[in-house]
mmCIF file of C-alpha atoms in Angstrom:
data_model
loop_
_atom_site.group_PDB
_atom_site.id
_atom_site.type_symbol
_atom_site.label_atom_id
_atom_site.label_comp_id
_atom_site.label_asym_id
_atom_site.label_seq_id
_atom_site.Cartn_x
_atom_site.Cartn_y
_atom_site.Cartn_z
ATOM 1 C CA UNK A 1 44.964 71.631 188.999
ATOM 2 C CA UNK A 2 45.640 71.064 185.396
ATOM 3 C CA UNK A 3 47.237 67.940 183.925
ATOM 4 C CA UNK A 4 50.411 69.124 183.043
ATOM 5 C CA UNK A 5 50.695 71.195 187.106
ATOM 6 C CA UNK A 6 49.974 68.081 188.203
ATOM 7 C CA UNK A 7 52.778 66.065 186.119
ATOM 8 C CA UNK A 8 55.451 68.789 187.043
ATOM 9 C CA UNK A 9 54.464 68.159 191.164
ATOM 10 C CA UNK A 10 54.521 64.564 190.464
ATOM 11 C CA UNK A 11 58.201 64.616 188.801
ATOM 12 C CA UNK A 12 59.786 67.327 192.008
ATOM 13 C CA UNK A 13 57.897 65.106 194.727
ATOM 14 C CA UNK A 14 59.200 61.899 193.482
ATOM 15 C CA UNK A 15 62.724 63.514 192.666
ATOM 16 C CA UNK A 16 63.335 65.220 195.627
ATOM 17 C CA UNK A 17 63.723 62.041 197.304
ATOM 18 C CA UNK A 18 66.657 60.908 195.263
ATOM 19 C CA UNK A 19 68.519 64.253 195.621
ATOM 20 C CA UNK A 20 67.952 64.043 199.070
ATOM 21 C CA UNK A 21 68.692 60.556 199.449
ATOM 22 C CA UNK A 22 72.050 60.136 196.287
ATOM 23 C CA UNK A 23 72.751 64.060 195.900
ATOM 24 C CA UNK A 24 72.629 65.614 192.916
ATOM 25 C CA UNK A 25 76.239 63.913 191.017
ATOM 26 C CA UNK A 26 74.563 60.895 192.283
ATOM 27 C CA UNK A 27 71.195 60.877 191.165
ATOM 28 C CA UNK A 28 70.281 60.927 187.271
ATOM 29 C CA UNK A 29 67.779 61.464 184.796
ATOM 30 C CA UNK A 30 67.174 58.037 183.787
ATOM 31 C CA UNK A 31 66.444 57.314 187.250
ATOM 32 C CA UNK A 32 64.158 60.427 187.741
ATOM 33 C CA UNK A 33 62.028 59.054 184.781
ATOM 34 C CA UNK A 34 61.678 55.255 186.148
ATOM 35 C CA UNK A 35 60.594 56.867 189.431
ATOM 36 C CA UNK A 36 58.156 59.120 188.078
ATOM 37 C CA UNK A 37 56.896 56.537 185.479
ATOM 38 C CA UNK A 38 57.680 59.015 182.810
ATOM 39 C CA UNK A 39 59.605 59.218 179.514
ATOM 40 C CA UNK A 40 62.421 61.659 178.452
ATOM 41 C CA UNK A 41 60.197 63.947 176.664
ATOM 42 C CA UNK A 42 57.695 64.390 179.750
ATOM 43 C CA UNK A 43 60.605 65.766 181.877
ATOM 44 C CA UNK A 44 62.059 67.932 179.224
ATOM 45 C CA UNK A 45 58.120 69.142 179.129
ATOM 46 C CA UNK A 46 57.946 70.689 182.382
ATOM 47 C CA UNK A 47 61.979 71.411 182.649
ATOM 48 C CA UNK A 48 64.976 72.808 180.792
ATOM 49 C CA UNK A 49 67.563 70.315 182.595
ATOM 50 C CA UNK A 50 68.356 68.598 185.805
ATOM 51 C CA UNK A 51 69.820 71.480 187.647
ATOM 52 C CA UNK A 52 65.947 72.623 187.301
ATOM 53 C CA UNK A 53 64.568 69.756 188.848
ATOM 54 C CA UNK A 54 67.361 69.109 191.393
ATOM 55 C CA UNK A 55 66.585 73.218 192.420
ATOM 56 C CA UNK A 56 62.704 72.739 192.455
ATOM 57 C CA UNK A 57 63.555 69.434 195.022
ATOM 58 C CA UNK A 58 65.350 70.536 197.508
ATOM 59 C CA UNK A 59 62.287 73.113 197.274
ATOM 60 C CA UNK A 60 59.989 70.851 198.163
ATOM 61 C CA UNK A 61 62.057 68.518 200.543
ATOM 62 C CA UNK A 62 63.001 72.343 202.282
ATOM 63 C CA UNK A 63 59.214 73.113 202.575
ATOM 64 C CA UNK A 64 58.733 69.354 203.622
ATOM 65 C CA UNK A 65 61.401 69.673 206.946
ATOM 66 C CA UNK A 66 59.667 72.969 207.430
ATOM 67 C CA UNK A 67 56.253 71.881 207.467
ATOM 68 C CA UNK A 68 57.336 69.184 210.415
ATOM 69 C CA UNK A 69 58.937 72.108 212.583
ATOM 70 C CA UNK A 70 56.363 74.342 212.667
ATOM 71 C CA UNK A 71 53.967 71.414 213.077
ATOM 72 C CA UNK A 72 55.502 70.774 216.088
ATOM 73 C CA UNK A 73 56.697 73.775 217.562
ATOM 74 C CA UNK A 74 53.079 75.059 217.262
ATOM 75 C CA UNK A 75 52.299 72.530 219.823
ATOM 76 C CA UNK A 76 54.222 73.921 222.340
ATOM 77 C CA UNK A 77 53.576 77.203 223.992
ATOM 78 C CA UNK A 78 56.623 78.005 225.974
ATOM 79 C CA UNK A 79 59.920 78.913 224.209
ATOM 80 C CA UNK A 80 62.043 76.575 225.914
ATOM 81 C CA UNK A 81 59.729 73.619 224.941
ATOM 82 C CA UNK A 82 59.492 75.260 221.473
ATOM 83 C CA UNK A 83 63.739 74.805 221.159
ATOM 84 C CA UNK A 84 63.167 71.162 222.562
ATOM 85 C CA UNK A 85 61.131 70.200 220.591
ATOM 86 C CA UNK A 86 63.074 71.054 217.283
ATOM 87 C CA UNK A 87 65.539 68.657 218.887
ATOM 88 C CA UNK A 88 63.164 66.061 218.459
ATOM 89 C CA UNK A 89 61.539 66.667 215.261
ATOM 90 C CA UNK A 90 65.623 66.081 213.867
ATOM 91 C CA UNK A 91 65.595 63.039 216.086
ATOM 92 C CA UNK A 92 62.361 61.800 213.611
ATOM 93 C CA UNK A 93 63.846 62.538 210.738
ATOM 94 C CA UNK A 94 66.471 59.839 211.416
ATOM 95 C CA UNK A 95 64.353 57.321 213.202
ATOM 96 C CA UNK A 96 60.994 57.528 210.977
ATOM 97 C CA UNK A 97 62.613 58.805 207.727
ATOM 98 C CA UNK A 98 60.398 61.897 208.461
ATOM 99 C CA UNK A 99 61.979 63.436 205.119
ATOM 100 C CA UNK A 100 63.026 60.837 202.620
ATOM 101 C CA UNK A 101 67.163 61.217 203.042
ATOM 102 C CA UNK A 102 66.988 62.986 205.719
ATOM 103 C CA UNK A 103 68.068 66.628 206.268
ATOM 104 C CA UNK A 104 68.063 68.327 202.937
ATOM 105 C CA UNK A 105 70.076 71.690 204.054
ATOM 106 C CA UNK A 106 72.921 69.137 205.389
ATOM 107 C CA UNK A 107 72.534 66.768 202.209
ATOM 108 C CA UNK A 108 72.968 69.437 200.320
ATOM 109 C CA UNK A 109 75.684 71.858 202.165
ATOM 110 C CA UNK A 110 77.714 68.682 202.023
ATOM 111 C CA UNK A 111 77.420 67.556 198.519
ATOM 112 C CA UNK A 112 77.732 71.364 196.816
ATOM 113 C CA UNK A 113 79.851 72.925 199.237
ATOM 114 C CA UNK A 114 82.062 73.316 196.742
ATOM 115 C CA UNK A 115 80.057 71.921 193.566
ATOM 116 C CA UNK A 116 76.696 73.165 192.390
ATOM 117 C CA UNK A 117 76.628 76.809 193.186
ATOM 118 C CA UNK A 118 73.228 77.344 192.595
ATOM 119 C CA UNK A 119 72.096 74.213 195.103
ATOM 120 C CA UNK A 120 74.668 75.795 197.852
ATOM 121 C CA UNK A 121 73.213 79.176 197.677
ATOM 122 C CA UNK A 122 69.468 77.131 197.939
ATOM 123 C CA UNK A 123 71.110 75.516 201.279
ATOM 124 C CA UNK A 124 72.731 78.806 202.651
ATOM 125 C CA UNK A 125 69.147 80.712 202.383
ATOM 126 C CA UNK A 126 67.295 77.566 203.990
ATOM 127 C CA UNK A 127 69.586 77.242 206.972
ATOM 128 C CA UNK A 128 69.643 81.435 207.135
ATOM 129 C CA UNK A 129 65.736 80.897 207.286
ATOM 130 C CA UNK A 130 66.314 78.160 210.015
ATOM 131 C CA UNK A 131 68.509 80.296 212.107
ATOM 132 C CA UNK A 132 66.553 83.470 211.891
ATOM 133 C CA UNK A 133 63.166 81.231 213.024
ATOM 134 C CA UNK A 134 65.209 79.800 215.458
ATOM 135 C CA UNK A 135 66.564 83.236 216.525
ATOM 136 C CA UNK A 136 62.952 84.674 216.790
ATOM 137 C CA UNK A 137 62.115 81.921 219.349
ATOM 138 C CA UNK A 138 65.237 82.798 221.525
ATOM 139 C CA UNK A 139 64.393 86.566 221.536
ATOM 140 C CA UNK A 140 60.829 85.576 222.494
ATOM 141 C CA UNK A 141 62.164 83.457 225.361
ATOM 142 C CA UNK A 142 64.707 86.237 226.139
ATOM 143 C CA UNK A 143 61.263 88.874 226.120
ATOM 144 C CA UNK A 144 59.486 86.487 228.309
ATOM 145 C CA UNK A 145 62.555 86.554 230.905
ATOM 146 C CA UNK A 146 62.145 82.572 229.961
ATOM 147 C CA UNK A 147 65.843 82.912 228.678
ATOM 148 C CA UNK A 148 68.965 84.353 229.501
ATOM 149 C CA UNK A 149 69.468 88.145 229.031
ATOM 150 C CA UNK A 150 72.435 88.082 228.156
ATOM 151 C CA UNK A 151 72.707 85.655 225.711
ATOM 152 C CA UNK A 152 73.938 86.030 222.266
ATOM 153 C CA UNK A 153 71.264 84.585 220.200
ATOM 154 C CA UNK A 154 73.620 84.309 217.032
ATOM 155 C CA UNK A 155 76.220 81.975 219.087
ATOM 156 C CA UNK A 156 73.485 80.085 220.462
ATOM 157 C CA UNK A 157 71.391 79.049 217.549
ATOM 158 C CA UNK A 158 74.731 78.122 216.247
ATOM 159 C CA UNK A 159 75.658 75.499 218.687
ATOM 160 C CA UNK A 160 71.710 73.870 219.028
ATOM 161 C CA UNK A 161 71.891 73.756 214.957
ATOM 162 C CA UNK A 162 75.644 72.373 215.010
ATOM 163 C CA UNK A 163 74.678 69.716 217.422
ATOM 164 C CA UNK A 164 71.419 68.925 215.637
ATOM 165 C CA UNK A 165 73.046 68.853 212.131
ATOM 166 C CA UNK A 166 76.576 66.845 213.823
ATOM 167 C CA UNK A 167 74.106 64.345 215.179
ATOM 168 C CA UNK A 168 72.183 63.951 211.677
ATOM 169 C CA UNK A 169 75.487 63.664 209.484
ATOM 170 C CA UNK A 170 76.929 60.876 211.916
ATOM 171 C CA UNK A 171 73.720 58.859 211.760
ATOM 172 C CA UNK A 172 73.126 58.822 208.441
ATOM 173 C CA UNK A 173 77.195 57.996 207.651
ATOM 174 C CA UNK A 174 76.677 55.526 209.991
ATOM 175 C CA UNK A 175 73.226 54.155 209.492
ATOM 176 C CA UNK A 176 72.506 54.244 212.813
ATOM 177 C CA UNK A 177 70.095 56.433 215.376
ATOM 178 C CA UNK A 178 72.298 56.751 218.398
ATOM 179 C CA UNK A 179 74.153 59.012 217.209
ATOM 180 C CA UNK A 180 71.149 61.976 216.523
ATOM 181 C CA UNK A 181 69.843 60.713 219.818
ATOM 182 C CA UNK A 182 73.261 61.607 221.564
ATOM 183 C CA UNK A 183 73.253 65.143 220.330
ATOM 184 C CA UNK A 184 69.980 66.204 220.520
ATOM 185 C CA UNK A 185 70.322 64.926 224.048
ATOM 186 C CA UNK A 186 73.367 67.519 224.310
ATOM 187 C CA UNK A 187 71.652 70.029 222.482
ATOM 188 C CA UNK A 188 68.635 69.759 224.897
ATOM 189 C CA UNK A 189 71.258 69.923 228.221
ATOM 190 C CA UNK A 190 72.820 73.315 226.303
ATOM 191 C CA UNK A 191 69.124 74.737 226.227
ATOM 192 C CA UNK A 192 68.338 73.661 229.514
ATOM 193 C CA UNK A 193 71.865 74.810 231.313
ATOM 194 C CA UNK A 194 73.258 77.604 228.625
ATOM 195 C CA UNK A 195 69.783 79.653 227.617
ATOM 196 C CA UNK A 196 67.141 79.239 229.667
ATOM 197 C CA UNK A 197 67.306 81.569 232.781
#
């Protein structure tokens, strides 16, 4: 990798943590240089602005919560344990800071829900991407005649994601892991009583 690649992955790595951490109004450039250890004219090398760096972050903190779900779901070879386990990869997000901030769709759907409308398209496509994935494993449980046949798998990813993501934003507003742990524990007690068969 060449100097300057390596430079431009330095500045999103070390950026997307204050997106994901301050949000985008809250995080700025002169702080995105004293983390990277670089000056004004080595940002404006490798981008045209902050809405260029704040995009290629939540990138790389997307690919980052990605990376730990298929990590873990590859672990598992049943569907059901495959859904319980994304419970718990959210539930290490909050207690071991998994991905700095936390969960970047949420951070993000917050902040630009009605701000940034490049960054809230970025978050709509990621949590599409989430809920298809997590679709694909509830059709392969309903195949298996693991899950329900009659579920709908729309609904249903809805309510393990809206527990998931509940449990996140009340942890993080309230600094404190209880609250993630309560929900994925309800999220987990859906699966168990609501999908599988």
């Amino acid at each position: 990798m060449r100097k300057g690649q390596m430079t431009k992955e330095h500045i999103i790595r070390q950026s997307a943590g204050l997106f994901n951490t301050k949000g985008y109004a809250g995080t700025s450039l002169s702080e995105i240089m004293e983390r990277c250890n670089v000056r004004k004219g080595g940002l404006y090398n490798h981008f045209e602005n902050k809405d260029e760096i704040a995009l290629a972050a939540f990138d790389y903190s997307f690919m980052q919560l990605k990376s730990l779900l298929v990590d873990a779901i590859s672990k598992k070879a049943s569907p059901t344990d495959q859904l319980l386990e994304i419970c718990d990869v959210y539930v290490a997000l909050i207690e071991q800071d998994a991905c700095e901030g936390g969960c970047p769709i949420l951070n993000t759907a917050v902040e630009n829900d009605d701000g940034h409308p490049l960054l809230k398209q970025k978050a709509q496509l990621a949590m599409k991407e989430l809920m298809t994935e997590l679709g694909n494993i509830v059709r392969e449980g309903m195949g298996r005649q693991e899950f329900r046949s009659d579920l709908d798998v729309e609904a249903a990813c809805s309510v393990v994601i809206g527990l998931i993501e509940g449990g996140v934003m009340m942890s993080k507003l309230f600094d404190d892991a209880k609250y993630i742990r309560h929900c994925a524990e309800q999220a987990k007690a859906y699966i168990k009583e609501r999908i599988v068969a």
